[in-house]
Amino acid sequence: MAGDADIEIAHATDALLRARYVIALTGAGLSVESGIPPFRGPGGLWTKHGEPPMNGYERFLADPKQAWADRLEPRGPMRELWDALAAARPNPGHVALADLETLGVLKALITQNVDDLHRQAGSQRLLEIHGNATLIRCLECVARFPRAEIPTDALPPRCPRCGGLLKSDTVSFGEPIPPDVLMRCEHEAERADCVVVAGTSATVYPAAHFPIAVHARGGTLIEVNPHPSELTPMCAVSLRRESGIALPQLVERVRARLARH
Ligand SMILES: [Zn+2]
C-alpha cells in the first residue's frame, strides 16, 4: 500500500471532521462499479449505439403514448440499460455513504444517478437530481409513484392524484430538473462547507454548480475519482481510487476517530 494514499485518507478524514455541514455529490462512476454501463467513454451505451436524440422531453410531450410504449418494450441501448439497472446492486461505495450519514457526518447526498442504488444502500437524505428509474412522476403536481402502482393498460397513464400526464421520473434530455429537487439541492449546497465529490467529473450542470459554489465560498472539496477531472484543481484532497475502495477506507477512519472522542 502506498503511504501517499494513506496520507490522503488522513487529510480527507480531517476535512470531514472539521466541517460543519458535509454534503456529497455522486455520479456515473459509482453506478459503473455496480455493473451499469456508462453513456459515454469506453463501453458506453452511446459510444456503441450512437448518441440518442437530444430532445427526448420534447418528443415525449409530442407523443406520450408512443414514448410510453417504447418505455414498456425497450429496444437496443435502452433495453441494455434497463436490464443492467434491474440487475444492479449497491457496492461498498454506496454502503459507505449511507454509513457516513448514519454516523451523523453526511447531511445530504445529491446524486446524478437514476439507478436507486443509494436508496437500496440505505441513504435517507437523498436528492436524485436526474430522477429515479423505479419511479413515475406526474408532470403536473410532481407527485412520484412506484412503477408497480401505476397501471399501464391505457397509455399514457394518468396521475391518480390530479389526472396529469405521467412520465418516468428520470429526467429526459431537454427536460427541466423537477423544481422540488432542484430547490432542495440549492438549499443543501448553500449550507455546506464541505463536499465529497465521488465518481463524477462534475461537468454536467446544474450538478456541477454545487461543488464549485461551495468552493467559491471557501468550502473544502474532497474528490474520489480514479481520474483527474476539471474539479481537481479546486479539491483539497483527491483520492485516486474507485469509490468502492476509497469510500469504505475513509468512512472506517472517520468512524474510528469519532469512537475515540
Ligand atoms: Zn398529479
PDB file of C-alpha atoms and ligand atoms in Angstrom:
ATOM      1  CA  MET A   1       0.000   0.000   0.000  1.00  0.00           C
ATOM      2  CA  ALA A   2       1.380   3.388  -0.956  1.00  0.00           C
ATOM      3  CA  GLY A   3       1.942   5.606   2.039  1.00  0.00           C
ATOM      4  CA  ASP A   4       0.732   8.560  -0.031  1.00  0.00           C
ATOM      5  CA  ALA A   5      -2.733   7.058  -0.273  1.00  0.00           C
ATOM      6  CA  ASP A   6      -2.837   6.692   3.493  1.00  0.00           C
ATOM      7  CA  ILE A   7      -1.844  10.332   3.968  1.00  0.00           C
ATOM      8  CA  GLU A   8      -4.575  11.422   1.570  1.00  0.00           C
ATOM      9  CA  ILE A   9      -7.179   9.401   3.508  1.00  0.00           C
ATOM     10  CA  ALA A  10      -5.967  11.051   6.735  1.00  0.00           C
ATOM     11  CA  HIS A  11      -6.325  14.518   5.158  1.00  0.00           C
ATOM     12  CA  ALA A  12      -9.815  13.694   3.919  1.00  0.00           C
ATOM     13  CA  THR A  13     -10.779  12.415   7.387  1.00  0.00           C
ATOM     14  CA  ASP A  14      -9.558  15.658   8.965  1.00  0.00           C
ATOM     15  CA  ALA A  15     -11.526  17.707   6.440  1.00  0.00           C
ATOM     16  CA  LEU A  16     -14.733  15.753   7.091  1.00  0.00           C
ATOM     17  CA  LEU A  17     -14.448  16.019  10.867  1.00  0.00           C
ATOM     18  CA  ARG A  18     -13.541  19.709  10.754  1.00  0.00           C
ATOM     19  CA  ALA A  19     -16.504  20.610   8.547  1.00  0.00           C
ATOM     20  CA  ARG A  20     -19.752  21.913   9.960  1.00  0.00           C
ATOM     21  CA  TYR A  21     -22.012  20.632   7.173  1.00  0.00           C
ATOM     22  CA  VAL A  22     -20.859  17.938   4.743  1.00  0.00           C
ATOM     23  CA  ILE A  23     -22.740  17.008   1.589  1.00  0.00           C
ATOM     24  CA  ALA A  24     -21.804  14.608  -1.221  1.00  0.00           C
ATOM     25  CA  LEU A  25     -22.266  14.670  -4.980  1.00  0.00           C
ATOM     26  CA  THR A  26     -22.126  11.341  -6.806  1.00  0.00           C
ATOM     27  CA  GLY A  27     -22.216  10.333 -10.456  1.00  0.00           C
ATOM     28  CA  ALA A  28     -21.822   7.577 -13.008  1.00  0.00           C
ATOM     29  CA  GLY A  29     -18.560   6.182 -11.565  1.00  0.00           C
ATOM     30  CA  LEU A  30     -20.477   4.651  -8.653  1.00  0.00           C
ATOM     31  CA  SER A  31     -23.018   3.072 -10.987  1.00  0.00           C
ATOM     32  CA  VAL A  32     -20.311   1.661 -13.271  1.00  0.00           C
ATOM     33  CA  GLU A  33     -18.796  -0.088 -10.245  1.00  0.00           C
ATOM     34  CA  SER A  34     -22.183  -1.811  -9.814  1.00  0.00           C
ATOM     35  CA  GLY A  35     -22.180  -3.042 -13.422  1.00  0.00           C
ATOM     36  CA  ILE A  36     -24.294  -0.306 -15.038  1.00  0.00           C
ATOM     37  CA  PRO A  37     -22.794   0.771 -18.370  1.00  0.00           C
ATOM     38  CA  PRO A  38     -21.814   4.439 -18.697  1.00  0.00           C
ATOM     39  CA  PHE A  39     -23.291   6.538 -21.510  1.00  0.00           C
ATOM     40  CA  ARG A  40     -20.017   7.783 -22.951  1.00  0.00           C
ATOM     41  CA  GLY A  41     -16.402   6.589 -22.992  1.00  0.00           C
ATOM     42  CA  PRO A  42     -15.150   3.005 -23.366  1.00  0.00           C
ATOM     43  CA  GLY A  43     -18.043   0.508 -23.218  1.00  0.00           C
ATOM     44  CA  GLY A  44     -20.504   3.423 -23.135  1.00  0.00           C
ATOM     45  CA  LEU A  45     -24.022   2.817 -24.433  1.00  0.00           C
ATOM     46  CA  TRP A  46     -23.906   5.789 -26.753  1.00  0.00           C
ATOM     47  CA  THR A  47     -20.333   5.046 -27.808  1.00  0.00           C
ATOM     48  CA  LYS A  48     -21.596   1.658 -29.023  1.00  0.00           C
ATOM     49  CA  HIS A  49     -25.051   2.607 -30.311  1.00  0.00           C
ATOM     50  CA  GLY A  50     -24.660   6.279 -31.243  1.00  0.00           C
ATOM     51  CA  GLU A  51     -25.872   9.384 -29.443  1.00  0.00           C
ATOM     52  CA  PRO A  52     -29.591   9.488 -28.622  1.00  0.00           C
ATOM     53  CA  PRO A  53     -31.750  12.405 -29.794  1.00  0.00           C
ATOM     54  CA  MET A  54     -31.111  15.435 -27.581  1.00  0.00           C
ATOM     55  CA  ASN A  55     -34.788  16.409 -27.470  1.00  0.00           C
ATOM     56  CA  GLY A  56     -36.202  13.443 -25.520  1.00  0.00           C
ATOM     57  CA  TYR A  57     -38.558  15.594 -23.469  1.00  0.00           C
ATOM     58  CA  GLU A  58     -39.966  17.375 -26.497  1.00  0.00           C
ATOM     59  CA  ARG A  59     -40.548  14.005 -28.166  1.00  0.00           C
ATOM     60  CA  PHE A  60     -42.249  12.676 -25.051  1.00  0.00           C
ATOM     61  CA  LEU A  61     -44.626  15.649 -24.948  1.00  0.00           C
ATOM     62  CA  ALA A  62     -45.315  15.387 -28.698  1.00  0.00           C
ATOM     63  CA  ASP A  63     -46.357  11.720 -28.419  1.00  0.00           C
ATOM     64  CA  PRO A  64     -46.548  10.455 -24.828  1.00  0.00           C
ATOM     65  CA  LYS A  65     -48.433   7.324 -25.895  1.00  0.00           C
ATOM     66  CA  GLN A  66     -45.615   6.210 -28.212  1.00  0.00           C
ATOM     67  CA  ALA A  67     -42.963   7.208 -25.637  1.00  0.00           C
ATOM     68  CA  TRP A  68     -44.690   5.016 -23.046  1.00  0.00           C
ATOM     69  CA  ALA A  69     -44.952   2.106 -25.499  1.00  0.00           C
ATOM     70  CA  ASP A  70     -41.190   2.408 -26.175  1.00  0.00           C
ATOM     71  CA  ARG A  71     -40.549   2.568 -22.447  1.00  0.00           C
ATOM     72  CA  LEU A  72     -42.538  -0.603 -21.758  1.00  0.00           C
ATOM     73  CA  GLU A  73     -40.940  -2.526 -24.647  1.00  0.00           C
ATOM     74  CA  PRO A  74     -37.414  -1.077 -24.735  1.00  0.00           C
ATOM     75  CA  ARG A  75     -35.107  -1.956 -27.638  1.00  0.00           C
ATOM     76  CA  GLY A  76     -31.390  -1.616 -28.371  1.00  0.00           C
ATOM     77  CA  PRO A  77     -29.416   0.509 -25.908  1.00  0.00           C
ATOM     78  CA  MET A  78     -32.464   1.228 -23.749  1.00  0.00           C
ATOM     79  CA  ARG A  79     -33.107  -2.487 -23.340  1.00  0.00           C
ATOM     80  CA  GLU A  80     -29.471  -2.963 -22.312  1.00  0.00           C
ATOM     81  CA  LEU A  81     -29.726  -0.081 -19.855  1.00  0.00           C
ATOM     82  CA  TRP A  82     -32.992  -1.202 -18.205  1.00  0.00           C
ATOM     83  CA  ASP A  83     -31.710  -4.776 -17.887  1.00  0.00           C
ATOM     84  CA  ALA A  84     -28.490  -3.536 -16.246  1.00  0.00           C
ATOM     85  CA  LEU A  85     -30.487  -1.288 -13.888  1.00  0.00           C
ATOM     86  CA  ALA A  86     -32.714  -4.175 -12.848  1.00  0.00           C
ATOM     87  CA  ALA A  87     -29.715  -6.409 -12.100  1.00  0.00           C
ATOM     88  CA  ALA A  88     -27.535  -3.831 -10.290  1.00  0.00           C
ATOM     89  CA  ARG A  89     -26.923  -3.935  -6.544  1.00  0.00           C
ATOM     90  CA  PRO A  90     -25.267  -1.341  -4.263  1.00  0.00           C
ATOM     91  CA  ASN A  91     -21.466  -1.611  -3.995  1.00  0.00           C
ATOM     92  CA  PRO A  92     -19.260  -0.769  -0.969  1.00  0.00           C
ATOM     93  CA  GLY A  93     -19.103   2.886  -2.092  1.00  0.00           C
ATOM     94  CA  HIS A  94     -22.892   3.244  -1.803  1.00  0.00           C
ATOM     95  CA  VAL A  95     -22.837   1.496   1.587  1.00  0.00           C
ATOM     96  CA  ALA A  96     -20.021   3.754   2.847  1.00  0.00           C
ATOM     97  CA  LEU A  97     -22.009   6.902   2.023  1.00  0.00           C
ATOM     98  CA  ALA A  98     -25.070   5.523   3.833  1.00  0.00           C
ATOM     99  CA  ASP A  99     -22.792   4.759   6.823  1.00  0.00           C
ATOM    100  CA  LEU A 100     -21.374   8.288   6.740  1.00  0.00           C
ATOM    101  CA  GLU A 101     -24.930   9.606   7.040  1.00  0.00           C
ATOM    102  CA  THR A 102     -25.684   7.228   9.942  1.00  0.00           C
ATOM    103  CA  LEU A 103     -22.533   8.498  11.701  1.00  0.00           C
ATOM    104  CA  GLY A 104     -24.036  11.990  11.530  1.00  0.00           C
ATOM    105  CA  VAL A 105     -21.280  13.356   9.305  1.00  0.00           C
ATOM    106  CA  LEU A 106     -23.006  13.409   5.908  1.00  0.00           C
ATOM    107  CA  LYS A 107     -26.021  15.732   5.909  1.00  0.00           C
ATOM    108  CA  ALA A 108     -27.238  15.275   2.327  1.00  0.00           C
ATOM    109  CA  LEU A 109     -26.364  13.300  -0.776  1.00  0.00           C
ATOM    110  CA  ILE A 110     -27.000  14.715  -4.235  1.00  0.00           C
ATOM    111  CA  THR A 111     -26.763  12.058  -6.934  1.00  0.00           C
ATOM    112  CA  GLN A 112     -26.889  12.318 -10.705  1.00  0.00           C
ATOM    113  CA  ASN A 113     -27.568   8.576 -10.868  1.00  0.00           C
ATOM    114  CA  VAL A 114     -31.062   7.235 -11.539  1.00  0.00           C
ATOM    115  CA  ASP A 115     -30.369   3.637 -10.501  1.00  0.00           C
ATOM    116  CA  ASP A 116     -31.933   3.642  -6.988  1.00  0.00           C
ATOM    117  CA  LEU A 117     -28.724   2.133  -5.533  1.00  0.00           C
ATOM    118  CA  HIS A 118     -28.194   4.871  -2.914  1.00  0.00           C
ATOM    119  CA  ARG A 119     -31.729   4.186  -1.621  1.00  0.00           C
ATOM    120  CA  GLN A 120     -31.105   0.450  -1.621  1.00  0.00           C
ATOM    121  CA  ALA A 121     -27.901   1.034   0.373  1.00  0.00           C
ATOM    122  CA  GLY A 122     -29.883   2.992   2.978  1.00  0.00           C
ATOM    123  CA  SER A 123     -29.223   6.677   2.236  1.00  0.00           C
ATOM    124  CA  GLN A 124     -32.145   8.727   3.567  1.00  0.00           C
ATOM    125  CA  ARG A 125     -31.251  12.352   2.909  1.00  0.00           C
ATOM    126  CA  LEU A 126     -31.016  11.716  -0.794  1.00  0.00           C
ATOM    127  CA  LEU A 127     -31.613  14.140  -3.659  1.00  0.00           C
ATOM    128  CA  GLU A 128     -31.873  12.406  -7.031  1.00  0.00           C
ATOM    129  CA  ILE A 129     -31.330  15.371  -9.315  1.00  0.00           C
ATOM    130  CA  HIS A 130     -31.884  13.353 -12.518  1.00  0.00           C
ATOM    131  CA  GLY A 131     -34.743  11.317 -11.049  1.00  0.00           C
ATOM    132  CA  ASN A 132     -35.126   7.643 -10.148  1.00  0.00           C
ATOM    133  CA  ALA A 133     -35.737   4.923 -12.732  1.00  0.00           C
ATOM    134  CA  THR A 134     -38.003   2.952 -10.388  1.00  0.00           C
ATOM    135  CA  LEU A 135     -40.421   5.878 -10.027  1.00  0.00           C
ATOM    136  CA  ILE A 136     -43.101   7.526 -12.160  1.00  0.00           C
ATOM    137  CA  ARG A 137     -43.614  11.297 -11.826  1.00  0.00           C
ATOM    138  CA  CYS A 138     -46.616  13.483 -12.574  1.00  0.00           C
ATOM    139  CA  LEU A 139     -45.698  16.396 -14.834  1.00  0.00           C
ATOM    140  CA  GLU A 140     -48.496  18.494 -13.264  1.00  0.00           C
ATOM    141  CA  CYS A 141     -48.336  18.010  -9.482  1.00  0.00           C
ATOM    142  CA  VAL A 142     -44.800  16.461  -9.310  1.00  0.00           C
ATOM    143  CA  ALA A 143     -46.094  13.527  -7.185  1.00  0.00           C
ATOM    144  CA  ARG A 144     -43.999  10.366  -7.554  1.00  0.00           C
ATOM    145  CA  PHE A 145     -45.234   6.766  -7.541  1.00  0.00           C
ATOM    146  CA  PRO A 146     -43.528   3.357  -7.596  1.00  0.00           C
ATOM    147  CA  ARG A 147     -43.839   1.874 -11.085  1.00  0.00           C
ATOM    148  CA  ALA A 148     -45.809  -1.124  -9.829  1.00  0.00           C
ATOM    149  CA  GLU A 149     -48.580   1.170  -8.531  1.00  0.00           C
ATOM    150  CA  ILE A 150     -49.340   2.650 -11.949  1.00  0.00           C
ATOM    151  CA  PRO A 151     -51.476   0.572 -14.345  1.00  0.00           C
ATOM    152  CA  THR A 152     -50.266   0.826 -17.948  1.00  0.00           C
ATOM    153  CA  ASP A 153     -53.118  -0.870 -19.794  1.00  0.00           C
ATOM    154  CA  ALA A 154     -54.216   2.534 -21.159  1.00  0.00           C
ATOM    155  CA  LEU A 155     -51.389   4.749 -22.427  1.00  0.00           C
ATOM    156  CA  PRO A 156     -50.294   7.261 -21.428  1.00  0.00           C
ATOM    157  CA  PRO A 157     -51.184   6.611 -17.773  1.00  0.00           C
ATOM    158  CA  ARG A 158     -52.678   9.471 -15.771  1.00  0.00           C
ATOM    159  CA  CYS A 159     -51.854  10.725 -12.278  1.00  0.00           C
ATOM    160  CA  PRO A 160     -54.060   9.047  -9.627  1.00  0.00           C
ATOM    161  CA  ARG A 161     -53.960  12.305  -7.678  1.00  0.00           C
ATOM    162  CA  CYS A 162     -54.602  15.049 -10.236  1.00  0.00           C
ATOM    163  CA  GLY A 163     -55.140  13.388 -13.631  1.00  0.00           C
ATOM    164  CA  GLY A 164     -51.948  14.947 -15.025  1.00  0.00           C
ATOM    165  CA  LEU A 165     -49.666  13.297 -17.554  1.00  0.00           C
ATOM    166  CA  LEU A 166     -47.284  10.722 -16.030  1.00  0.00           C
ATOM    167  CA  LYS A 167     -43.710  10.164 -17.154  1.00  0.00           C
ATOM    168  CA  SER A 168     -40.728   8.186 -15.898  1.00  0.00           C
ATOM    169  CA  ASP A 169     -39.107  10.163 -13.044  1.00  0.00           C
ATOM    170  CA  THR A 170     -35.771  10.059 -14.899  1.00  0.00           C
ATOM    171  CA  VAL A 171     -35.060  13.498 -16.337  1.00  0.00           C
ATOM    172  CA  SER A 172     -35.002  13.403 -20.156  1.00  0.00           C
ATOM    173  CA  PHE A 173     -32.840  15.485 -22.463  1.00  0.00           C
ATOM    174  CA  GLY A 174     -34.358  18.939 -22.638  1.00  0.00           C
ATOM    175  CA  GLU A 175     -36.496  18.383 -19.531  1.00  0.00           C
ATOM    176  CA  PRO A 176     -36.164  20.847 -16.648  1.00  0.00           C
ATOM    177  CA  ILE A 177     -34.898  19.399 -13.345  1.00  0.00           C
ATOM    178  CA  PRO A 178     -38.028  18.912 -11.178  1.00  0.00           C
ATOM    179  CA  PRO A 179     -38.310  22.130  -9.147  1.00  0.00           C
ATOM    180  CA  ASP A 180     -38.729  20.417  -5.771  1.00  0.00           C
ATOM    181  CA  VAL A 181     -35.406  18.533  -6.101  1.00  0.00           C
ATOM    182  CA  LEU A 182     -33.541  21.495  -7.558  1.00  0.00           C
ATOM    183  CA  MET A 183     -34.636  23.767  -4.696  1.00  0.00           C
ATOM    184  CA  ARG A 184     -33.571  21.242  -2.065  1.00  0.00           C
ATOM    185  CA  CYS A 185     -30.184  20.762  -3.768  1.00  0.00           C
ATOM    186  CA  GLU A 186     -29.602  24.504  -3.806  1.00  0.00           C
ATOM    187  CA  HIS A 187     -30.603  24.759  -0.167  1.00  0.00           C
ATOM    188  CA  GLU A 188     -28.191  21.970   0.869  1.00  0.00           C
ATOM    189  CA  ALA A 189     -25.344  23.428  -1.197  1.00  0.00           C
ATOM    190  CA  GLU A 190     -25.862  26.825   0.460  1.00  0.00           C
ATOM    191  CA  ARG A 191     -25.481  25.249   3.890  1.00  0.00           C
ATOM    192  CA  ALA A 192     -22.469  23.095   3.000  1.00  0.00           C
ATOM    193  CA  ASP A 193     -18.850  23.901   3.829  1.00  0.00           C
ATOM    194  CA  CYS A 194     -17.503  20.558   2.539  1.00  0.00           C
ATOM    195  CA  VAL A 195     -18.450  18.431  -0.475  1.00  0.00           C
ATOM    196  CA  VAL A 196     -17.371  14.857  -1.194  1.00  0.00           C
ATOM    197  CA  VAL A 197     -17.417  14.541  -4.996  1.00  0.00           C
ATOM    198  CA  ALA A 198     -17.404  10.823  -5.848  1.00  0.00           C
ATOM    199  CA  GLY A 199     -17.478   9.082  -9.202  1.00  0.00           C
ATOM    200  CA  THR A 200     -18.237  12.191 -11.215  1.00  0.00           C
ATOM    201  CA  SER A 201     -16.166  14.611 -13.225  1.00  0.00           C
ATOM    202  CA  ALA A 202     -18.839  17.174 -12.261  1.00  0.00           C
ATOM    203  CA  THR A 203     -19.099  18.700 -15.700  1.00  0.00           C
ATOM    204  CA  VAL A 204     -22.866  18.357 -16.172  1.00  0.00           C
ATOM    205  CA  TYR A 205     -24.896  21.327 -14.958  1.00  0.00           C
ATOM    206  CA  PRO A 206     -26.688  22.020 -12.695  1.00  0.00           C
ATOM    207  CA  ALA A 207     -24.983  19.353 -10.520  1.00  0.00           C
ATOM    208  CA  ALA A 208     -21.503  20.695 -11.313  1.00  0.00           C
ATOM    209  CA  HIS A 209     -22.521  24.067  -9.964  1.00  0.00           C
ATOM    210  CA  PHE A 210     -22.895  22.865  -6.349  1.00  0.00           C
ATOM    211  CA  PRO A 211     -19.268  21.937  -5.504  1.00  0.00           C
ATOM    212  CA  ILE A 212     -17.997  24.944  -7.455  1.00  0.00           C
ATOM    213  CA  ALA A 213     -20.265  27.262  -5.427  1.00  0.00           C
ATOM    214  CA  VAL A 214     -19.169  25.716  -2.121  1.00  0.00           C
ATOM    215  CA  HIS A 215     -15.504  26.057  -3.131  1.00  0.00           C
ATOM    216  CA  ALA A 216     -16.042  29.688  -4.145  1.00  0.00           C
ATOM    217  CA  ARG A 217     -17.330  30.410  -0.621  1.00  0.00           C
ATOM    218  CA  GLY A 218     -14.180  28.909   0.924  1.00  0.00           C
ATOM    219  CA  GLY A 219     -15.522  25.388   1.468  1.00  0.00           C
ATOM    220  CA  THR A 220     -13.491  22.202   1.117  1.00  0.00           C
ATOM    221  CA  LEU A 221     -13.822  19.732  -1.751  1.00  0.00           C
ATOM    222  CA  ILE A 222     -12.787  16.077  -1.428  1.00  0.00           C
ATOM    223  CA  GLU A 223     -12.586  14.229  -4.727  1.00  0.00           C
ATOM    224  CA  VAL A 224     -12.915  10.443  -5.035  1.00  0.00           C
ATOM    225  CA  ASN A 225     -12.132   9.512  -8.621  1.00  0.00           C
ATOM    226  CA  PRO A 226      -9.543   7.251 -10.276  1.00  0.00           C
ATOM    227  CA  HIS A 227      -9.001  10.006 -12.868  1.00  0.00           C
ATOM    228  CA  PRO A 228      -8.327  13.736 -12.548  1.00  0.00           C
ATOM    229  CA  SER A 229     -11.245  15.983 -13.522  1.00  0.00           C
ATOM    230  CA  GLU A 230     -11.872  19.655 -14.188  1.00  0.00           C
ATOM    231  CA  LEU A 231     -12.678  19.922 -10.491  1.00  0.00           C
ATOM    232  CA  THR A 232      -9.314  18.526  -9.345  1.00  0.00           C
ATOM    233  CA  PRO A 233      -7.535  21.912  -9.086  1.00  0.00           C
ATOM    234  CA  MET A 234     -10.247  23.056  -6.628  1.00  0.00           C
ATOM    235  CA  CYS A 235     -10.014  19.949  -4.427  1.00  0.00           C
ATOM    236  CA  ALA A 236      -8.180  19.974  -1.092  1.00  0.00           C
ATOM    237  CA  VAL A 237      -7.793  16.198  -1.328  1.00  0.00           C
ATOM    238  CA  SER A 238      -8.088  13.806  -4.268  1.00  0.00           C
ATOM    239  CA  LEU A 239      -8.417  10.093  -3.564  1.00  0.00           C
ATOM    240  CA  ARG A 240      -7.338   8.435  -6.813  1.00  0.00           C
ATOM    241  CA  ARG A 241      -9.200   5.160  -6.451  1.00  0.00           C
ATOM    242  CA  GLU A 242     -12.601   3.682  -7.188  1.00  0.00           C
ATOM    243  CA  SER A 243     -15.350   4.832  -4.822  1.00  0.00           C
ATOM    244  CA  GLY A 244     -15.924   1.227  -3.752  1.00  0.00           C
ATOM    245  CA  ILE A 245     -12.366   1.113  -2.391  1.00  0.00           C
ATOM    246  CA  ALA A 246     -11.665   4.663  -1.190  1.00  0.00           C
ATOM    247  CA  LEU A 247     -15.008   5.486   0.450  1.00  0.00           C
ATOM    248  CA  PRO A 248     -15.092   2.467   2.816  1.00  0.00           C
ATOM    249  CA  GLN A 249     -11.476   3.256   3.861  1.00  0.00           C
ATOM    250  CA  LEU A 250     -12.399   6.868   4.503  1.00  0.00           C
ATOM    251  CA  VAL A 251     -15.553   6.058   6.452  1.00  0.00           C
ATOM    252  CA  GLU A 252     -13.727   3.480   8.587  1.00  0.00           C
ATOM    253  CA  ARG A 253     -11.169   6.145   9.505  1.00  0.00           C
ATOM    254  CA  VAL A 254     -13.927   8.626  10.356  1.00  0.00           C
ATOM    255  CA  ARG A 255     -15.708   6.007  12.469  1.00  0.00           C
ATOM    256  CA  ALA A 256     -12.511   5.230  14.401  1.00  0.00           C
ATOM    257  CA  ARG A 257     -11.822   8.917  15.058  1.00  0.00           C
ATOM    258  CA  LEU A 258     -15.381   9.517  16.265  1.00  0.00           C
ATOM    259  CA  ALA A 259     -15.155   6.491  18.581  1.00  0.00           C
ATOM    260  CA  ARG A 260     -12.080   7.972  20.252  1.00  0.00           C
ATOM    261  CA  HIS A 261     -13.892  11.151  21.257  1.00  0.00           C
TER     262      HIS A 261
HETATM  263 ZN    ZN B   1     -50.519  14.713 -10.443  1.00  0.00          ZN
END
